[in-house]
């Protein structure tokens, strides 16, 4: 790869999000990740190719150390089987989480709140008659409970990055203690892990060590902290933010030509 | 003893109100032909377990499903499963969301013959929210009430390893499990390639198990390697040969997805009229599965055939474009 | 990344006081060469889990085992495992009996990462007799106390299906799992033929996993059929090539039992002196496994080689007589 | 097979036990049985050959519908794998029991009492220093708890057929309710099934429908009810007993020539 930077007009926000996510995964080279469906599959495929070749990929439909030669279309795509060490089913794909073996989980979602709780179940209206019904938990609840850290990928929009999720699918730092539903810190329920990083279409957010509230860590080239404030549903702290290193021409080229040549994931 | 029957005969054994698990997941190894036959036979009030993607969503569109308990209502890259989405948003289907490990552990309990298993699976989340607990509504519509537990979960302190509060997860019981697989022996022994999804749990514990297979082979052949088999003949009640039985989904080592068909389904079914029109063409407009295949056409199917050793159609070598 | 090491190196990773599960069962696919190396390295105070048959009994005879928790202390047709029998009858080993489903379910909990599972497994029997509950004695000798649960079991009423009193069975945790298998890739992917015994549960949950294999093959070869593999490389720490590593037991598709050797072991080991003499010949009288094989002699081993397609030596076609 | 009878001197008590057991298994043709180690394996092999060819055999090391071409030496013998429908491990071999699929379990043991409780753990002395340590539970406890009926095979000796077992491994009709250890009928603990038949080296015993106490149903040729009373550790009811049909020459021939030609099970 050459170090030539791409112009902002040469890629889409979705592509930026995926490229920065792939870069972030360099932190997990040699580590074990459980990868959720959607854009996380794309970013992982890109990362494995250029930034973290020794990342060990688990998928919730039961592949261990998956090495897909080409991008999977979904979470049970045949492409995930060929070249893997072991192919069982969904339960065996998830047990590495409950056995506390998974270093990082990587998920998408429809809504994230300032505590890093993620919603992929429904938005608006009532549970029994939602405005917008979503995919449901899939492995997102399990990743959020058991992975040592969780990376979240989602478009940055005001209604998506909010004060508190409409439905708490994936537990973040402040969760609900039942039967009352009292908000408590996750440690209080004996849960380890927690969200480490939220990579959006505008920047990278992390969570304060103390109060566990989301803050802006990096904003992407062409985006200002003010843009992000305007597109966030709560008063996000942007005081610690710096600009992210620009995207490389080669990153976009590989993403378009090698990873998703058919634009299956509609990133462009 | 041969268990081979026709698809029509097999599906006649599915009763209104049955709790039902389909094998496979998303658009892989889904028993789509079986789902279409269920709609054709106009079954009612089924309780769908596990996930609602390609095959399940056809049932929902066809008006066969009263309730759904599971963890995934999406057709993957092709969007939220359109029929259940529409029914959910109009409040005309009962949904009881649980987690993916919940489904796994509930079916594990079924397979192992145990009543419940403890885990921290959904601690802290709205899965445990009593306001969203629709289990009793699901039980109301189920034909066989014994299939559903008295409670969705119980919280207790772990007495063994000081893990704090854990959730007791009851077994997921099944009247019927329908799996589509690559190969079955005529006595019912099943061999699966690629992800087993939940098939190897569900089929072992369901009261009635229907297997549709790309190929039925002599039982003596499939028994040459017992270690390679995934469901024993002793757990299977009926076997049906249904080539391309998961179309438009994929079957590892046999064929890949029919992407235009999946996209057309996603686009058509955002309205009930759209689904009904789709169903007129692909369900009621076909006398049976052979008719469906002829309507698709042999040349279209040939392009989907998996390439060894990959088990799918590599993008750079023709096939889906 | 290659995980291939020597048998000596691998066994050095077993620590005094470890809780240990051997793969295989009775005299089939037991890691006998590994057990012999453990005795040779004079490990102490091990806690043996699961069963105590061929490989476990050698450890007991060699003075490596302080306690045993499991369901089977027999070498099958060759009689009660002689060393543990003698130690039990002289009150010099701690035994905590549990059931076969208890072991299965305890290891299932380990594999699934859950703290406990409910069953009616041992209701009504002396397995639940508090007077025979030696769990705390076992925990006393274990090096890593966290491997053992706070209690042997808890009784409670089933809240979900009105099954009455059920027994909560805690996970069986393992410091080390040692499996002998037919084939492993150099990165640790394992393929097993014949019964998986508990290997596919134990190896997935143990803190340290040592695999001895009849053959180590290129990882790329064993990955050509992921559905045929039984333990993923991600769960394996060390791989050792040990041909005939389960002798005098059998390995499906590789070799059958050495019946005279098994009978000689059974006869010799009724006294400690008898075991010590046996050990002088077969453990301390050999520098390592290759020496052991040379002492047995190639022609003796050749007679044990399994015949395709059966996977054993049929009685009517030569072999064991 | 011809109907020619064998003389009593032409077979051993162990062979008689196995032959009568094989005949009894004719009741389970087409049914599912979970077969324990030892002589039950031998009787099952004989039964499958001549009396119940459609019996479906499960083994606790994970074979479904096993069809061994020759007699297995132990419960995980390779001979059980070849020709079976499915080969997994011990847990999967036992789950058909806990799923209540098994029509009959078939076990040996070292001691049986008048309620059909079986002991295969220790005899005499104390649990922590027994006079005689045995094999432990293996699947015997699981079979006794879950099989719809249990068939037990054991040599008939006064110390083996007793008032109450030294250790209750396999639950019969009167079992222990914990934590107190009170003797109760098994139904009281929500247990189904129970012992159906005890086939010994001298005769066949069943259990009274009412009080669930063992009584003699058949005595083998050459054995009298009085012999059995003398060899039983409690006052067994022999009033309902009749003599069993004699053993056939062919049964013994097949057992010796086809089933165990090498006398691995030391029946002669």
mmCIF file of N, CA, C and O in Angstrom, chain C residues 135-203:
data_model
loop_
_atom_site.group_PDB
_atom_site.id
_atom_site.type_symbol
_atom_site.label_atom_id
_atom_site.label_comp_id
_atom_site.label_asym_id
_atom_site.label_seq_id
_atom_site.Cartn_x
_atom_site.Cartn_y
_atom_site.Cartn_z
ATOM 1 N N UNK C 135 -16.676 -33.948 48.054
ATOM 2 C CA UNK C 135 -16.234 -32.813 47.253
ATOM 3 C C UNK C 135 -15.258 -31.911 48.013
ATOM 4 O O UNK C 135 -14.240 -31.488 47.459
ATOM 5 N N UNK C 136 -15.551 -31.627 49.272
ATOM 6 C CA UNK C 136 -14.666 -30.692 49.999
ATOM 7 C C UNK C 136 -13.284 -31.312 50.194
ATOM 8 O O UNK C 136 -12.276 -30.612 50.169
ATOM 9 N N UNK C 137 -13.223 -32.628 50.390
ATOM 10 C CA UNK C 137 -11.915 -33.290 50.493
ATOM 11 C C UNK C 137 -11.146 -33.184 49.178
ATOM 12 O O UNK C 137 -9.928 -33.015 49.167
ATOM 13 N N UNK C 138 -11.884 -33.306 48.077
ATOM 14 C CA UNK C 138 -11.241 -33.168 46.761
ATOM 15 C C UNK C 138 -10.693 -31.749 46.618
ATOM 16 O O UNK C 138 -9.541 -31.550 46.199
ATOM 17 N N UNK C 139 -11.515 -30.765 47.017
ATOM 18 C CA UNK C 139 -11.100 -29.367 46.874
ATOM 19 C C UNK C 139 -9.861 -29.079 47.726
ATOM 20 O O UNK C 139 -9.004 -28.280 47.333
ATOM 21 N N UNK C 140 -9.773 -29.752 48.880
ATOM 22 C CA UNK C 140 -8.603 -29.550 49.747
ATOM 23 C C UNK C 140 -7.292 -29.884 49.042
ATOM 24 O O UNK C 140 -6.293 -29.191 49.225
ATOM 25 N N UNK C 141 -7.285 -30.967 48.282
ATOM 26 C CA UNK C 141 -6.024 -31.379 47.648
ATOM 27 C C UNK C 141 -5.771 -30.689 46.310
ATOM 28 O O UNK C 141 -4.637 -30.666 45.827
ATOM 29 N N UNK C 142 -6.832 -30.116 45.710
ATOM 30 C CA UNK C 142 -6.660 -29.475 44.394
ATOM 31 C C UNK C 142 -5.754 -28.252 44.502
ATOM 32 O O UNK C 142 -5.859 -27.481 45.463
ATOM 33 N N UNK C 143 -4.879 -28.083 43.531
ATOM 34 C CA UNK C 143 -3.988 -26.933 43.539
ATOM 35 C C UNK C 143 -4.739 -25.636 43.309
ATOM 36 O O UNK C 143 -4.466 -24.617 43.927
ATOM 37 N N UNK C 144 -5.705 -25.687 42.412
ATOM 38 C CA UNK C 144 -6.469 -24.516 42.021
ATOM 39 C C UNK C 144 -7.898 -24.692 42.523
ATOM 40 O O UNK C 144 -8.731 -25.295 41.845
ATOM 41 N N UNK C 145 -8.174 -24.136 43.716
ATOM 42 C CA UNK C 145 -9.480 -24.371 44.379
ATOM 43 C C UNK C 145 -10.664 -23.921 43.523
ATOM 44 O O UNK C 145 -11.768 -24.427 43.648
ATOM 45 N N UNK C 146 -10.421 -22.910 42.666
ATOM 46 C CA UNK C 146 -11.524 -22.382 41.850
ATOM 47 C C UNK C 146 -12.075 -23.399 40.854
ATOM 48 O O UNK C 146 -13.117 -23.176 40.260
ATOM 49 N N UNK C 147 -11.346 -24.481 40.658
ATOM 50 C CA UNK C 147 -11.827 -25.489 39.717
ATOM 51 C C UNK C 147 -13.012 -26.265 40.285
ATOM 52 O O UNK C 147 -13.752 -26.898 39.552
ATOM 53 N N UNK C 148 -13.170 -26.255 41.605
ATOM 54 C CA UNK C 148 -14.233 -27.049 42.216
ATOM 55 C C UNK C 148 -15.374 -26.142 42.680
ATOM 56 O O UNK C 148 -15.134 -25.053 43.171
ATOM 57 N N UNK C 149 -16.609 -26.598 42.535
ATOM 58 C CA UNK C 149 -17.766 -25.796 42.953
ATOM 59 C C UNK C 149 -17.873 -25.749 44.481
ATOM 60 O O UNK C 149 -17.288 -26.571 45.175
ATOM 61 N N UNK C 150 -18.652 -24.789 44.977
ATOM 62 C CA UNK C 150 -18.883 -24.672 46.425
ATOM 63 C C UNK C 150 -19.652 -25.858 46.995
ATOM 64 O O UNK C 150 -19.534 -26.175 48.161
ATOM 65 N N UNK C 151 -20.482 -26.459 46.162
ATOM 66 C CA UNK C 151 -21.330 -27.567 46.612
ATOM 67 C C UNK C 151 -21.368 -28.630 45.542
ATOM 68 O O UNK C 151 -21.198 -28.340 44.363
ATOM 69 N N UNK C 152 -21.656 -29.862 45.963
ATOM 70 C CA UNK C 152 -21.753 -30.952 44.995
ATOM 71 C C UNK C 152 -23.006 -30.799 44.129
ATOM 72 O O UNK C 152 -22.970 -31.055 42.927
ATOM 73 N N UNK C 153 -24.090 -30.393 44.762
ATOM 74 C CA UNK C 153 -25.348 -30.203 44.025
ATOM 75 C C UNK C 153 -26.298 -29.398 44.882
ATOM 76 O O UNK C 153 -26.067 -29.235 46.091
ATOM 77 N N UNK C 154 -27.358 -28.904 44.283
ATOM 78 C CA UNK C 154 -28.426 -28.232 45.018
ATOM 79 C C UNK C 154 -29.743 -28.821 44.520
ATOM 80 O O UNK C 154 -29.886 -29.051 43.308
ATOM 81 N N UNK C 155 -30.660 -29.092 45.423
ATOM 82 C CA UNK C 155 -31.989 -29.560 44.996
ATOM 83 C C UNK C 155 -32.950 -28.383 44.932
ATOM 84 O O UNK C 155 -32.929 -27.514 45.800
ATOM 85 N N UNK C 156 -33.773 -28.314 43.894
ATOM 86 C CA UNK C 156 -34.834 -27.301 43.875
ATOM 87 C C UNK C 156 -36.030 -27.801 43.071
ATOM 88 O O UNK C 156 -35.938 -28.807 42.351
ATOM 89 N N UNK C 157 -37.145 -27.124 43.221
ATOM 90 C CA UNK C 157 -38.329 -27.486 42.449
ATOM 91 C C UNK C 157 -38.233 -26.857 41.062
ATOM 92 O O UNK C 157 -37.892 -25.683 40.936
ATOM 93 N N UNK C 158 -38.542 -27.618 40.050
ATOM 94 C CA UNK C 158 -38.516 -27.103 38.678
ATOM 95 C C UNK C 158 -39.607 -26.048 38.486
ATOM 96 O O UNK C 158 -40.795 -26.367 38.581
ATOM 97 N N UNK C 159 -39.222 -24.786 38.219
ATOM 98 C CA UNK C 159 -40.250 -23.742 38.102
ATOM 99 C C UNK C 159 -40.898 -23.671 36.720
ATOM 100 O O UNK C 159 -41.833 -22.904 36.520
ATOM 101 N N UNK C 160 -40.403 -24.459 35.773
ATOM 102 C CA UNK C 160 -40.842 -24.259 34.383
ATOM 103 C C UNK C 160 -41.811 -25.323 33.853
ATOM 104 O O UNK C 160 -42.718 -25.013 33.103
ATOM 105 N N UNK C 161 -41.552 -26.589 34.193
ATOM 106 C CA UNK C 161 -42.335 -27.660 33.563
ATOM 107 C C UNK C 161 -42.965 -28.618 34.589
ATOM 108 O O UNK C 161 -43.341 -29.733 34.238
ATOM 109 N N UNK C 162 -43.013 -28.194 35.851
ATOM 110 C CA UNK C 162 -43.618 -29.031 36.893
ATOM 111 C C UNK C 162 -43.016 -30.439 36.944
ATOM 112 O O UNK C 162 -43.739 -31.435 37.081
ATOM 113 N N UNK C 163 -41.696 -30.505 36.825
ATOM 114 C CA UNK C 163 -41.036 -31.808 36.877
ATOM 115 C C UNK C 163 -40.720 -32.241 38.307
ATOM 116 O O UNK C 163 -40.083 -33.274 38.509
ATOM 117 N N UNK C 164 -41.122 -31.463 39.292
ATOM 118 C CA UNK C 164 -40.802 -31.816 40.681
ATOM 119 C C UNK C 164 -39.368 -31.457 41.027
ATOM 120 O O UNK C 164 -38.770 -30.576 40.413
ATOM 121 N N UNK C 165 -38.831 -32.163 42.018
ATOM 122 C CA UNK C 165 -37.482 -31.846 42.490
ATOM 123 C C UNK C 165 -36.445 -32.191 41.418
ATOM 124 O O UNK C 165 -36.460 -33.286 40.856
ATOM 125 N N UNK C 166 -35.586 -31.224 41.148
ATOM 126 C CA UNK C 166 -34.481 -31.478 40.227
ATOM 127 C C UNK C 166 -33.171 -31.138 40.936
ATOM 128 O O UNK C 166 -33.157 -30.448 41.957
ATOM 129 N N UNK C 167 -32.094 -31.651 40.353
ATOM 130 C CA UNK C 167 -30.763 -31.496 40.928
ATOM 131 C C UNK C 167 -30.017 -30.480 40.072
ATOM 132 O O UNK C 167 -29.971 -30.625 38.853
ATOM 133 N N UNK C 168 -29.467 -29.445 40.685
ATOM 134 C CA UNK C 168 -28.624 -28.507 39.928
ATOM 135 C C UNK C 168 -27.201 -29.059 39.925
ATOM 136 O O UNK C 168 -26.627 -29.332 40.974
ATOM 137 N N UNK C 169 -26.658 -29.230 38.743
ATOM 138 C CA UNK C 169 -25.345 -29.855 38.573
ATOM 139 C C UNK C 169 -24.342 -28.784 38.143
ATOM 140 O O UNK C 169 -24.516 -28.168 37.091
ATOM 141 N N UNK C 170 -23.306 -28.545 38.947
ATOM 142 C CA UNK C 170 -22.346 -27.491 38.587
ATOM 143 C C UNK C 170 -21.417 -27.920 37.455
ATOM 144 O O UNK C 170 -21.207 -29.122 37.222
ATOM 145 N N UNK C 171 -20.864 -26.933 36.778
ATOM 146 C CA UNK C 171 -19.867 -27.193 35.736
ATOM 147 C C UNK C 171 -18.688 -27.952 36.324
ATOM 148 O O UNK C 171 -18.314 -27.756 37.480
ATOM 149 N N UNK C 172 -18.115 -28.846 35.528
ATOM 150 C CA UNK C 172 -16.863 -29.516 35.889
ATOM 151 C C UNK C 172 -15.748 -28.719 35.230
ATOM 152 O O UNK C 172 -15.652 -28.685 33.998
ATOM 153 N N UNK C 173 -14.931 -28.056 36.037
ATOM 154 C CA UNK C 173 -13.872 -27.222 35.471
ATOM 155 C C UNK C 173 -12.555 -27.993 35.435
ATOM 156 O O UNK C 173 -12.335 -28.894 36.249
ATOM 157 N N UNK C 174 -11.717 -27.645 34.502
ATOM 158 C CA UNK C 174 -10.498 -28.422 34.266
ATOM 159 C C UNK C 174 -9.291 -27.506 34.111
ATOM 160 O O UNK C 174 -9.319 -26.563 33.326
ATOM 161 N N UNK C 175 -8.226 -27.815 34.854
ATOM 162 C CA UNK C 175 -6.951 -27.163 34.547
ATOM 163 C C UNK C 175 -6.410 -27.674 33.219
ATOM 164 O O UNK C 175 -5.928 -26.908 32.390
ATOM 165 N N UNK C 176 -6.466 -28.986 33.072
ATOM 166 C CA UNK C 176 -5.837 -29.611 31.898
ATOM 167 C C UNK C 176 -6.744 -30.681 31.307
ATOM 168 O O UNK C 176 -7.392 -31.435 32.040
ATOM 169 N N UNK C 177 -6.769 -30.731 29.976
ATOM 170 C CA UNK C 177 -7.419 -31.837 29.273
ATOM 171 C C UNK C 177 -6.388 -32.419 28.298
ATOM 172 O O UNK C 177 -5.763 -31.668 27.549
ATOM 173 N N UNK C 178 -6.193 -33.716 28.366
ATOM 174 C CA UNK C 178 -5.241 -34.378 27.459
ATOM 175 C C UNK C 178 -6.017 -35.387 26.619
ATOM 176 O O UNK C 178 -6.659 -36.289 27.160
ATOM 177 N N UNK C 179 -5.969 -35.219 25.308
ATOM 178 C CA UNK C 179 -6.695 -36.101 24.401
ATOM 179 C C UNK C 179 -5.727 -36.824 23.485
ATOM 180 O O UNK C 179 -4.770 -36.215 23.001
ATOM 181 N N UNK C 180 -5.993 -38.084 23.238
ATOM 182 C CA UNK C 180 -5.276 -38.770 22.168
ATOM 183 C C UNK C 180 -6.233 -38.982 21.009
ATOM 184 O O UNK C 180 -7.324 -39.518 21.192
ATOM 185 N N UNK C 181 -5.821 -38.550 19.824
ATOM 186 C CA UNK C 181 -6.728 -38.546 18.674
ATOM 187 C C UNK C 181 -6.049 -39.141 17.444
ATOM 188 O O UNK C 181 -4.834 -39.342 17.426
ATOM 189 N N UNK C 182 -6.868 -39.381 16.444
ATOM 190 C CA UNK C 182 -6.332 -39.956 15.208
ATOM 191 C C UNK C 182 -5.479 -38.939 14.456
ATOM 192 O O UNK C 182 -4.419 -39.283 13.940
ATOM 193 N N UNK C 183 -5.947 -37.719 14.361
ATOM 194 C CA UNK C 183 -5.290 -36.764 13.476
ATOM 195 C C UNK C 183 -5.407 -35.342 14.014
ATOM 196 O O UNK C 183 -6.453 -34.947 14.514
ATOM 197 N N UNK C 184 -4.310 -34.605 13.923
ATOM 198 C CA UNK C 184 -4.349 -33.190 14.286
ATOM 199 C C UNK C 184 -3.562 -32.399 13.255
ATOM 200 O O UNK C 184 -2.564 -32.888 12.704
ATOM 201 N N UNK C 185 -4.016 -31.173 12.989
ATOM 202 C CA UNK C 185 -3.235 -30.251 12.176
ATOM 203 C C UNK C 185 -2.160 -29.623 13.044
ATOM 204 O O UNK C 185 -2.264 -29.626 14.276
ATOM 205 N N UNK C 186 -1.148 -29.071 12.418
ATOM 206 C CA UNK C 186 -0.027 -28.555 13.214
ATOM 207 C C UNK C 186 -0.433 -27.331 14.046
ATOM 208 O O UNK C 186 0.221 -26.996 15.022
ATOM 209 N N UNK C 187 -1.557 -26.696 13.684
ATOM 210 C CA UNK C 187 -2.046 -25.575 14.503
ATOM 211 C C UNK C 187 -3.048 -26.026 15.565
ATOM 212 O O UNK C 187 -3.564 -25.217 16.317
ATOM 213 N N UNK C 188 -3.351 -27.327 15.558
ATOM 214 C CA UNK C 188 -4.152 -27.845 16.654
ATOM 215 C C UNK C 188 -5.542 -28.329 16.311
ATOM 216 O O UNK C 188 -6.238 -28.867 17.175
ATOM 217 N N UNK C 189 -5.991 -28.146 15.083
ATOM 218 C CA UNK C 189 -7.307 -28.665 14.708
ATOM 219 C C UNK C 189 -7.310 -30.190 14.818
ATOM 220 O O UNK C 189 -6.384 -30.843 14.358
ATOM 221 N N UNK C 190 -8.371 -30.730 15.419
ATOM 222 C CA UNK C 190 -8.407 -32.158 15.751
ATOM 223 C C UNK C 190 -9.525 -32.882 15.011
ATOM 224 O O UNK C 190 -10.651 -32.388 14.945
ATOM 225 N N UNK C 191 -9.190 -34.048 14.489
ATOM 226 C CA UNK C 191 -10.207 -34.927 13.898
ATOM 227 C C UNK C 191 -10.206 -36.259 14.638
ATOM 228 O O UNK C 191 -9.163 -36.861 14.834
ATOM 229 N N UNK C 192 -11.391 -36.677 15.049
ATOM 230 C CA UNK C 192 -11.541 -37.918 15.804
ATOM 231 C C UNK C 192 -12.437 -38.872 15.023
ATOM 232 O O UNK C 192 -13.430 -38.444 14.435
ATOM 233 N N UNK C 193 -12.088 -40.152 15.020
ATOM 234 C CA UNK C 193 -12.959 -41.190 14.467
ATOM 235 C C UNK C 193 -13.471 -42.045 15.624
ATOM 236 O O UNK C 193 -12.736 -42.296 16.582
ATOM 237 N N UNK C 194 -14.688 -42.535 15.504
ATOM 238 C CA UNK C 194 -15.268 -43.343 16.582
ATOM 239 C C UNK C 194 -15.805 -42.433 17.672
ATOM 240 O O UNK C 194 -15.964 -41.228 17.473
ATOM 241 N N UNK C 195 -16.080 -43.018 18.834
ATOM 242 C CA UNK C 195 -16.683 -42.213 19.910
ATOM 243 C C UNK C 195 -15.802 -41.032 20.262
ATOM 244 O O UNK C 195 -14.588 -41.146 20.377
ATOM 245 N N UNK C 196 -16.454 -39.878 20.455
ATOM 246 C CA UNK C 196 -15.731 -38.686 20.903
ATOM 247 C C UNK C 196 -15.549 -38.696 22.421
ATOM 248 O O UNK C 196 -14.847 -37.834 22.946
ATOM 249 N N UNK C 197 -16.162 -39.655 23.094
ATOM 250 C CA UNK C 197 -16.146 -39.728 24.566
ATOM 251 C C UNK C 197 -16.522 -38.344 25.101
ATOM 252 O O UNK C 197 -17.566 -37.807 24.738
ATOM 253 N N UNK C 198 -15.680 -37.735 25.932
ATOM 254 C CA UNK C 198 -15.940 -36.382 26.435
ATOM 255 C C UNK C 198 -14.986 -35.374 25.821
ATOM 256 O O UNK C 198 -14.975 -34.201 26.218
ATOM 257 N N UNK C 199 -14.155 -35.816 24.887
ATOM 258 C CA UNK C 199 -13.088 -34.961 24.361
ATOM 259 C C UNK C 199 -13.611 -33.638 23.828
ATOM 260 O O UNK C 199 -13.016 -32.580 24.030
ATOM 261 N N UNK C 200 -14.739 -33.700 23.086
ATOM 262 C CA UNK C 200 -15.261 -32.511 22.416
ATOM 263 C C UNK C 200 -15.874 -31.527 23.397
ATOM 264 O O UNK C 200 -16.170 -30.398 23.028
ATOM 265 N N UNK C 201 -16.111 -31.945 24.628
ATOM 266 C CA UNK C 201 -16.565 -31.023 25.669
ATOM 267 C C UNK C 201 -15.355 -30.539 26.472
ATOM 268 O O UNK C 201 -15.158 -29.344 26.669
ATOM 269 N N UNK C 202 -14.567 -31.503 26.969
ATOM 270 C CA UNK C 202 -13.460 -31.178 27.868
ATOM 271 C C UNK C 202 -12.434 -30.254 27.231
ATOM 272 O O UNK C 202 -11.989 -29.269 27.833
ATOM 273 N N UNK C 203 -12.080 -30.556 25.978
ATOM 274 C CA UNK C 203 -11.028 -29.770 25.326
ATOM 275 C C UNK C 203 -11.498 -28.343 25.062
ATOM 276 O O UNK C 203 -10.686 -27.423 24.976
#
